């Protein structure tokens, strides 16, 4: 059986899509009665028919539209100052709220990953995503104090992050840009050699040092072994980041003599450290933080910050199904990101088989269970439920505050 078809998708929307969880999330406790009704959704239908500015006032409307339209893709946009479906009739139609979102895709690592390219992924290059989650989650929680973060697998080769704290949803476009640029260290296109530039040798920002520490935990396995960035014929990409010609020539000789990437990295570490520590800073171009810059360039998250900056930017919804892979865009726990394997994420075909298999041996009582509980999707829905339980505390606080305001006279 194919992993994806319109028939399988129809069954998925009928039997497995977690409508109540989904609408509970995007309603945010109905603190603002129009929060869901003013939210933009978009559906991509078969044959690339694109429907924007869809709005739904409740779960029943949303569920009916999903089952009727059978979208190949569901995107979520901003909350506007009116119903998105009425956007042509609203004079000053503008977004007023939106989760702070991040989109990371493995294709943006094609200049540093050697195992795969384009849409292809494997266990080796997926480690870039693991490192990205650890770095971003740490920055968002420790530097900005956000606590309600939903991490979702994109269904193929990337991850999406939804920061759902009330303060994050209310951020202005300017503030979103500031957060995104704070988190972006790797800049420049294919024609730019040096993509990370740390300003100052002696005053590296603590968040950058924290990111380097996270990268160090995986650098040997990810970059030196799996991607073999210092392998034969590959080390030039690293040496091109060395600005002093005499140091670069010395390193080139060392690379040729060393038998493998691990030993080459040790040689590079030793020779660069000796060089920068024994020469006056006025007489060298190579910075004392060059080793950190190399690690960051080859392993720091590659962010599509345009997605994060724009409030009206659409992002694929959790529990969409990727049409190329048939895999469900499931939430995952960042605390266990090391154990997350995209190849083990269920396809809609697999989920239907699991329901059938369960039904063959289930008791009459067990058959009454919700269908998703009969499948491997159960674990991801539990993660979503745990996220919602924690998130609900934020809107309970908002409801109490609104109640207190109403009682003041």
Coordinates of C-alpha atoms in Angstrom, one line a residue:
X1 CA 0.0 0.0 0.0
X2 CA 1.2 3.5 -0.8
X3 CA 2.1 5.7 2.2
X4 CA -0.1 8.5 0.9
X5 CA -3.3 8.9 -1.1
X6 CA -6.5 11.0 -0.9
X7 CA -8.4 7.9 0.3
X8 CA -5.9 7.3 3.2
X9 CA -6.0 11.0 4.1
X10 CA -9.8 10.9 4.2
X11 CA -9.6 8.0 6.7
X12 CA -7.0 9.8 8.7
X13 CA -9.2 12.9 9.0
X14 CA -12.2 10.8 9.8
X15 CA -10.6 8.6 12.4
X16 CA -7.3 9.9 13.8
X17 CA -6.9 13.7 13.5
X18 CA -6.9 15.1 17.1
X19 CA -9.6 17.8 16.5
X20 CA -10.4 18.5 20.2
X21 CA -6.7 19.0 21.1
X22 CA -6.0 21.1 18.0
X23 CA -8.9 23.5 18.6
X24 CA -8.2 23.6 22.4
X25 CA -4.7 24.8 21.5
X26 CA -5.6 27.5 19.1
X27 CA -8.5 28.8 21.2
X28 CA -6.2 29.5 24.1
X29 CA -9.0 29.0 26.7
X30 CA -11.3 31.4 24.9
X31 CA -9.8 34.3 26.9
X32 CA -10.5 36.3 23.8
X33 CA -13.7 34.9 22.4
X34 CA -12.6 35.8 18.8
X35 CA -9.2 34.2 19.0
X36 CA -10.1 31.1 17.0
X37 CA -12.7 32.9 14.8
X38 CA -10.1 35.5 13.7
X39 CA -7.3 33.0 13.0
X40 CA -6.3 32.4 9.4
X41 CA -6.1 28.8 8.1
X42 CA -5.1 27.7 4.7
X43 CA -5.8 24.4 2.9
X44 CA -3.8 23.0 0.0
X45 CA -6.1 20.6 -1.9
X46 CA -5.3 18.0 -4.5
X47 CA -3.9 19.3 -7.8
X48 CA -2.3 22.3 -5.8
X49 CA -5.6 24.1 -5.3
X50 CA -4.8 26.7 -2.6
X51 CA -7.4 28.1 -0.2
X52 CA -6.3 31.0 2.0
X53 CA -8.1 33.2 4.6
X54 CA -10.3 30.3 5.9
X55 CA -11.8 30.8 9.4
X56 CA -13.6 28.6 11.8
X57 CA -15.5 29.5 14.9
X58 CA -15.5 26.2 16.7
X59 CA -14.4 22.6 16.5
X60 CA -17.5 21.4 14.6
X61 CA -16.9 23.9 11.7
X62 CA -13.2 23.0 11.5
X63 CA -13.8 19.3 11.6
X64 CA -16.6 19.5 8.9
X65 CA -14.3 21.5 6.6
X66 CA -11.4 19.1 7.0
X67 CA -13.5 16.1 6.2
X68 CA -15.2 17.8 3.3
X69 CA -12.1 19.4 1.7
X70 CA -9.6 16.6 2.6
X71 CA -6.6 19.0 2.4
X72 CA -3.2 17.6 1.5
X73 CA -1.7 20.4 3.7
X74 CA -3.0 22.6 6.5
X75 CA -1.2 25.9 7.3
X76 CA -1.8 28.1 10.3
X77 CA -1.5 31.9 10.1
X78 CA -2.0 34.8 12.4
X79 CA -4.9 36.0 14.5
X80 CA -6.3 39.2 12.8
X81 CA -8.4 42.1 13.9
X82 CA -11.4 40.6 12.1
X83 CA -12.4 37.3 10.5
X84 CA -9.7 36.4 7.9
X85 CA -12.5 35.3 5.5
X86 CA -13.7 38.9 5.6
X87 CA -10.3 40.4 4.8
X88 CA -11.5 42.1 1.6
X89 CA -14.2 44.0 3.5
X90 CA -12.0 45.1 6.4
X91 CA -10.3 48.5 5.8
X92 CA -7.3 48.0 8.0
X93 CA -7.0 44.2 8.0
X94 CA -3.9 43.5 10.1
X95 CA -2.5 40.7 12.3
X96 CA -2.8 41.2 16.1
X97 CA -1.3 38.0 17.5
X98 CA 0.7 35.0 16.4
X99 CA 2.9 32.4 18.0
X100 CA 6.6 33.1 17.7
X101 CA 7.6 30.4 15.2
X102 CA 10.8 28.9 13.8
X103 CA 11.4 26.7 10.8
X104 CA 14.6 24.7 10.3
X105 CA 15.2 22.6 7.2
X106 CA 18.0 20.2 6.4
X107 CA 18.4 21.5 2.9
X108 CA 19.9 24.7 4.5
X109 CA 22.8 22.5 5.7
X110 CA 23.7 21.2 2.2
X111 CA 27.0 23.1 2.3
X112 CA 28.1 21.2 5.4
X113 CA 26.4 17.8 5.2
X114 CA 28.1 15.2 3.1
X115 CA 25.9 12.2 3.6
X116 CA 22.8 13.5 1.8
X117 CA 21.5 16.5 -0.1
X118 CA 18.2 18.1 -1.1
X119 CA 15.2 16.3 0.2
X120 CA 17.1 13.2 1.3
X121 CA 17.8 12.7 5.0
X122 CA 19.4 9.9 7.1
X123 CA 20.3 9.2 10.7
X124 CA 23.6 10.9 10.3
X125 CA 22.4 14.4 9.1
X126 CA 19.3 14.3 11.3
X127 CA 21.8 15.0 14.2
X128 CA 21.9 18.6 12.9
X129 CA 18.2 18.8 13.9
X130 CA 18.9 17.3 17.3
X131 CA 21.6 19.9 18.0
X132 CA 19.3 22.7 16.6
X133 CA 16.5 21.7 19.0
X134 CA 18.9 21.7 22.0
X135 CA 20.4 25.1 21.2
X136 CA 17.1 26.8 20.4
X137 CA 15.2 25.3 23.3
X138 CA 17.9 26.5 25.7
X139 CA 18.0 30.0 24.3
X140 CA 14.2 30.4 24.2
X141 CA 13.8 29.2 27.8
X142 CA 17.0 30.6 29.5
X143 CA 17.5 33.8 27.6
X144 CA 13.8 34.8 27.0
X145 CA 12.0 32.9 29.7
X146 CA 9.5 31.2 27.4
X147 CA 8.0 28.0 28.9
X148 CA 5.3 26.9 26.5
X149 CA 7.1 25.6 23.4
X150 CA 5.7 23.1 21.0
X151 CA 8.2 21.2 18.8
X152 CA 6.9 19.5 15.7
X153 CA 8.5 17.2 13.1
X154 CA 7.7 18.7 9.6
X155 CA 7.0 15.3 8.1
X156 CA 10.1 15.1 5.9
X157 CA 13.4 16.9 6.5
X158 CA 12.8 19.6 9.2
X159 CA 11.3 20.8 12.4
X160 CA 9.0 23.6 13.4
X161 CA 8.9 25.4 16.7
X162 CA 5.8 27.2 18.1
X163 CA 6.4 29.5 21.1
X164 CA 3.0 29.9 22.6
X165 CA 3.5 32.0 25.8
X166 CA 1.1 35.0 25.9
X167 CA 4.1 37.3 25.8
X168 CA 5.4 35.6 22.7
X169 CA 2.0 35.7 20.9
X170 CA 1.8 39.5 21.5
X171 CA 5.2 40.4 20.2
X172 CA 5.4 43.1 17.6
X173 CA 7.0 42.5 14.2
X174 CA 10.0 44.5 15.3
X175 CA 10.4 42.4 18.5
X176 CA 10.1 39.2 16.5
X177 CA 12.8 40.4 14.2
X178 CA 15.0 41.2 17.2
X179 CA 14.5 37.7 18.7
X180 CA 15.2 36.0 15.3
X181 CA 18.3 38.0 14.6
X182 CA 19.6 37.4 18.2
X183 CA 19.3 33.7 17.5
X184 CA 20.8 33.8 14.0
X185 CA 24.6 33.3 13.9
X186 CA 25.0 31.7 10.5
X187 CA 24.5 34.2 7.7
X188 CA 25.3 34.5 4.0
X189 CA 24.5 32.6 0.9
X190 CA 26.4 30.0 -1.1
X191 CA 29.0 32.5 -2.2
X192 CA 30.0 33.5 1.3
X193 CA 32.9 31.6 2.8
X194 CA 32.8 32.8 6.4
X195 CA 29.2 32.6 7.7
X196 CA 29.9 33.1 11.4
X197 CA 31.7 36.2 12.7
X198 CA 32.0 36.6 16.4
X199 CA 32.9 40.1 17.4
X200 CA 35.7 40.5 19.9
X201 CA 38.1 37.9 21.2
X202 CA 37.5 38.2 24.9
X203 CA 33.8 39.0 25.3
X204 CA 31.8 36.2 23.7
X205 CA 28.1 36.4 24.6
X206 CA 27.1 33.7 27.2
X207 CA 24.4 32.4 24.8
X208 CA 27.0 31.8 22.1
X209 CA 29.3 30.0 24.6
X210 CA 26.3 27.8 25.7
X211 CA 25.6 27.0 22.0
X212 CA 29.3 26.0 21.5
X213 CA 29.1 23.8 24.6
X214 CA 26.1 22.0 23.2
X215 CA 27.8 21.6 19.8
X216 CA 30.9 20.2 21.5
X217 CA 28.8 17.3 22.9
X218 CA 28.1 16.1 19.3
X219 CA 30.8 17.7 17.2
X220 CA 33.1 14.7 17.1
X221 CA 30.4 12.2 16.1
X222 CA 28.4 14.6 13.9
X223 CA 31.0 16.6 12.1
X224 CA 34.3 14.7 12.3
X225 CA 33.0 11.2 11.9
X226 CA 29.6 11.1 10.2
X227 CA 30.1 14.2 8.0
X228 CA 33.9 13.8 7.9
X229 CA 34.4 17.6 7.3
X230 CA 38.2 17.1 7.6
X231 CA 38.2 14.0 5.3
X232 CA 40.5 13.8 2.2
X233 CA 39.5 16.4 -0.3
X234 CA 37.1 18.1 2.2
X235 CA 39.2 20.0 4.7
X236 CA 39.6 23.1 2.4
X237 CA 36.1 24.3 3.5
X238 CA 37.5 24.4 7.1
X239 CA 40.9 25.8 6.2
X240 CA 39.4 28.6 4.0
X241 CA 38.1 30.1 7.3
X242 CA 41.8 30.7 8.4
X243 CA 42.8 34.2 7.5
X244 CA 46.6 34.0 8.0
X245 CA 48.4 32.5 5.0
X246 CA 51.4 31.1 7.0
X247 CA 49.0 29.4 9.5
X248 CA 46.9 28.0 6.7
X249 CA 49.9 26.6 4.9
X250 CA 51.1 24.9 8.1
X251 CA 47.7 23.4 8.6
X252 CA 47.5 22.2 5.0
X253 CA 50.8 20.2 5.6
X254 CA 49.4 18.8 8.9
X255 CA 46.2 17.7 7.2
X256 CA 48.1 15.8 4.5
X257 CA 50.1 14.0 7.1
X258 CA 47.3 13.0 9.5
X259 CA 45.4 9.7 8.8
X260 CA 41.9 10.8 9.6
X261 CA 39.6 13.7 10.6
X262 CA 39.8 13.2 14.3
X263 CA 43.6 13.5 14.4
X264 CA 43.4 16.4 11.9
X265 CA 41.0 18.3 14.2
X266 CA 43.4 17.7 17.2
X267 CA 46.3 19.0 15.0
X268 CA 44.2 22.0 13.9
X269 CA 43.2 22.7 17.5
X270 CA 46.8 22.6 18.8
X271 CA 48.3 24.6 15.9
X272 CA 45.7 27.3 15.9
X273 CA 45.8 27.8 19.7
X274 CA 49.6 28.1 19.6
X275 CA 49.4 30.6 16.8
X276 CA 46.9 33.0 18.3
X277 CA 48.4 32.8 21.8
X278 CA 52.0 33.5 20.7
X279 CA 51.4 36.3 18.2
X280 CA 50.5 39.9 18.9
X281 CA 46.9 40.5 18.0
X282 CA 48.0 43.4 15.7
X283 CA 50.1 41.0 13.7
X284 CA 47.6 38.3 13.0
X285 CA 44.2 38.1 11.3
X286 CA 43.1 34.9 12.9
X287 CA 40.9 35.4 16.0
X288 CA 41.2 33.6 19.2
X289 CA 37.6 32.5 18.7
X290 CA 38.2 30.9 15.3
X291 CA 37.7 27.3 16.6
X292 CA 34.3 28.4 18.1
X293 CA 33.5 30.0 14.7
X294 CA 34.3 26.8 12.9
X295 CA 32.1 24.7 15.2
X296 CA 29.3 27.2 14.9
X297 CA 29.5 27.4 11.1
X298 CA 29.4 23.6 10.8
X299 CA 26.7 22.8 13.4
X300 CA 24.7 25.8 14.6
X301 CA 21.0 26.0 13.6
X302 CA 20.3 27.3 10.1
X303 CA 17.2 29.4 10.7
X304 CA 14.8 30.7 8.0
X305 CA 14.3 33.9 10.0
X306 CA 11.8 35.4 7.5
X307 CA 9.3 32.8 8.9
X308 CA 10.0 34.1 12.5
X309 CA 9.9 37.8 11.6
X310 CA 6.5 38.0 9.8
X311 CA 3.4 37.7 11.9
X312 CA 1.3 36.8 8.8
X313 CA 3.7 34.0 7.6
X314 CA 1.9 30.7 7.3
X315 CA 3.4 27.5 8.9
X316 CA 2.3 23.9 8.4
X317 CA 0.0 22.7 11.2
X318 CA 0.9 19.9 13.6
X319 CA -0.8 16.7 12.5
X320 CA -0.7 17.6 8.9
X321 CA 0.5 14.7 6.7
X322 CA 3.4 15.2 4.4
X323 CA 2.3 14.2 0.9
X324 CA 5.8 13.1 -0.2
X325 CA 6.4 10.8 2.7
X326 CA 2.9 10.1 4.1
X327 CA 4.4 10.8 7.6
X328 CA 2.4 12.7 10.2
X329 CA 3.8 16.0 11.5
X330 CA 3.9 14.8 15.1
X331 CA 4.9 16.8 18.2
X332 CA 8.0 15.5 20.0
X333 CA 9.5 16.2 23.5
X334 CA 12.7 18.3 23.2
X335 CA 14.0 16.7 26.4
X336 CA 14.2 13.4 24.5
X337 CA 15.2 14.7 21.1
X338 CA 18.2 12.4 21.1
X339 CA 15.8 9.5 20.8
X340 CA 13.6 11.0 18.1
X341 CA 14.0 9.2 14.8
X342 CA 12.1 10.6 11.8
X343 CA 12.2 7.3 10.1
X344 CA 10.1 5.8 12.9
X345 CA 7.4 8.5 12.6
X346 CA 4.2 6.7 11.4
X347 CA 2.7 7.1 7.9
X348 CA -1.0 7.2 7.4
X349 CA -0.9 3.8 5.7
X350 CA 0.9 2.4 8.8
X351 CA -1.6 3.9 11.1
X352 CA -4.6 2.3 9.3
X353 CA -2.8 -1.0 9.4
X354 CA -2.3 -0.6 13.1
X355 CA -6.0 0.1 13.7
X356 CA -6.9 -3.1 11.8
X357 CA -4.3 -5.2 13.6
X358 CA -5.5 -3.9 17.0
X359 CA -9.2 -4.6 16.1
X360 CA -8.3 -8.2 15.2
X361 CA -7.4 -9.1 18.8
X362 CA -9.2 -6.4 20.8
X363 CA -12.1 -7.0 23.2
X364 CA -15.4 -5.2 22.7
X365 CA -14.5 -2.7 25.4
X366 CA -11.1 -2.0 23.8
X367 CA -12.7 -1.4 20.4
X368 CA -14.6 1.5 21.9
X369 CA -11.3 3.4 22.5
X370 CA -10.5 6.4 20.4
X371 CA -8.8 5.2 17.2
X372 CA -5.5 7.1 17.8
X373 CA -5.0 5.2 21.0
X374 CA -4.9 2.0 19.0
X375 CA -1.9 3.2 17.1
X376 CA 1.7 4.5 17.4
X377 CA 0.3 8.0 17.2
X378 CA -0.7 7.7 20.8
X379 CA 2.7 8.8 22.1
X380 CA 2.7 12.0 20.2
X381 CA -0.9 12.9 21.2
X382 CA 0.2 12.4 24.8
X383 CA 3.0 14.8 24.3
X384 CA 0.5 17.3 22.8
X385 CA -1.8 16.7 25.8
X386 CA 1.0 17.4 28.3
X387 CA 1.9 20.6 26.4
X388 CA -1.8 21.7 26.6
X389 CA -2.1 20.9 30.3
X390 CA 0.9 23.2 31.0
X391 CA -0.3 25.8 28.5
X392 CA -3.8 25.9 30.1
X393 CA -2.2 27.4 33.3
X394 CA -1.4 30.5 31.3
X395 CA -4.9 31.2 30.2
X396 CA -6.4 30.4 33.6
X397 CA -4.2 33.2 34.9
X398 CA -5.4 35.5 32.1
X399 CA -9.1 34.6 32.9
X400 CA -8.6 35.4 36.6
X401 CA -7.0 38.7 35.6
X402 CA -9.9 39.6 33.3
X403 CA -12.3 38.6 36.0
X404 CA -10.6 40.9 38.5
X405 CA -10.7 43.8 36.0
X406 CA -14.4 43.3 35.5
X407 CA -15.0 43.4 39.3
X408 CA -13.2 46.7 39.8
X409 CA -15.4 49.7 40.1

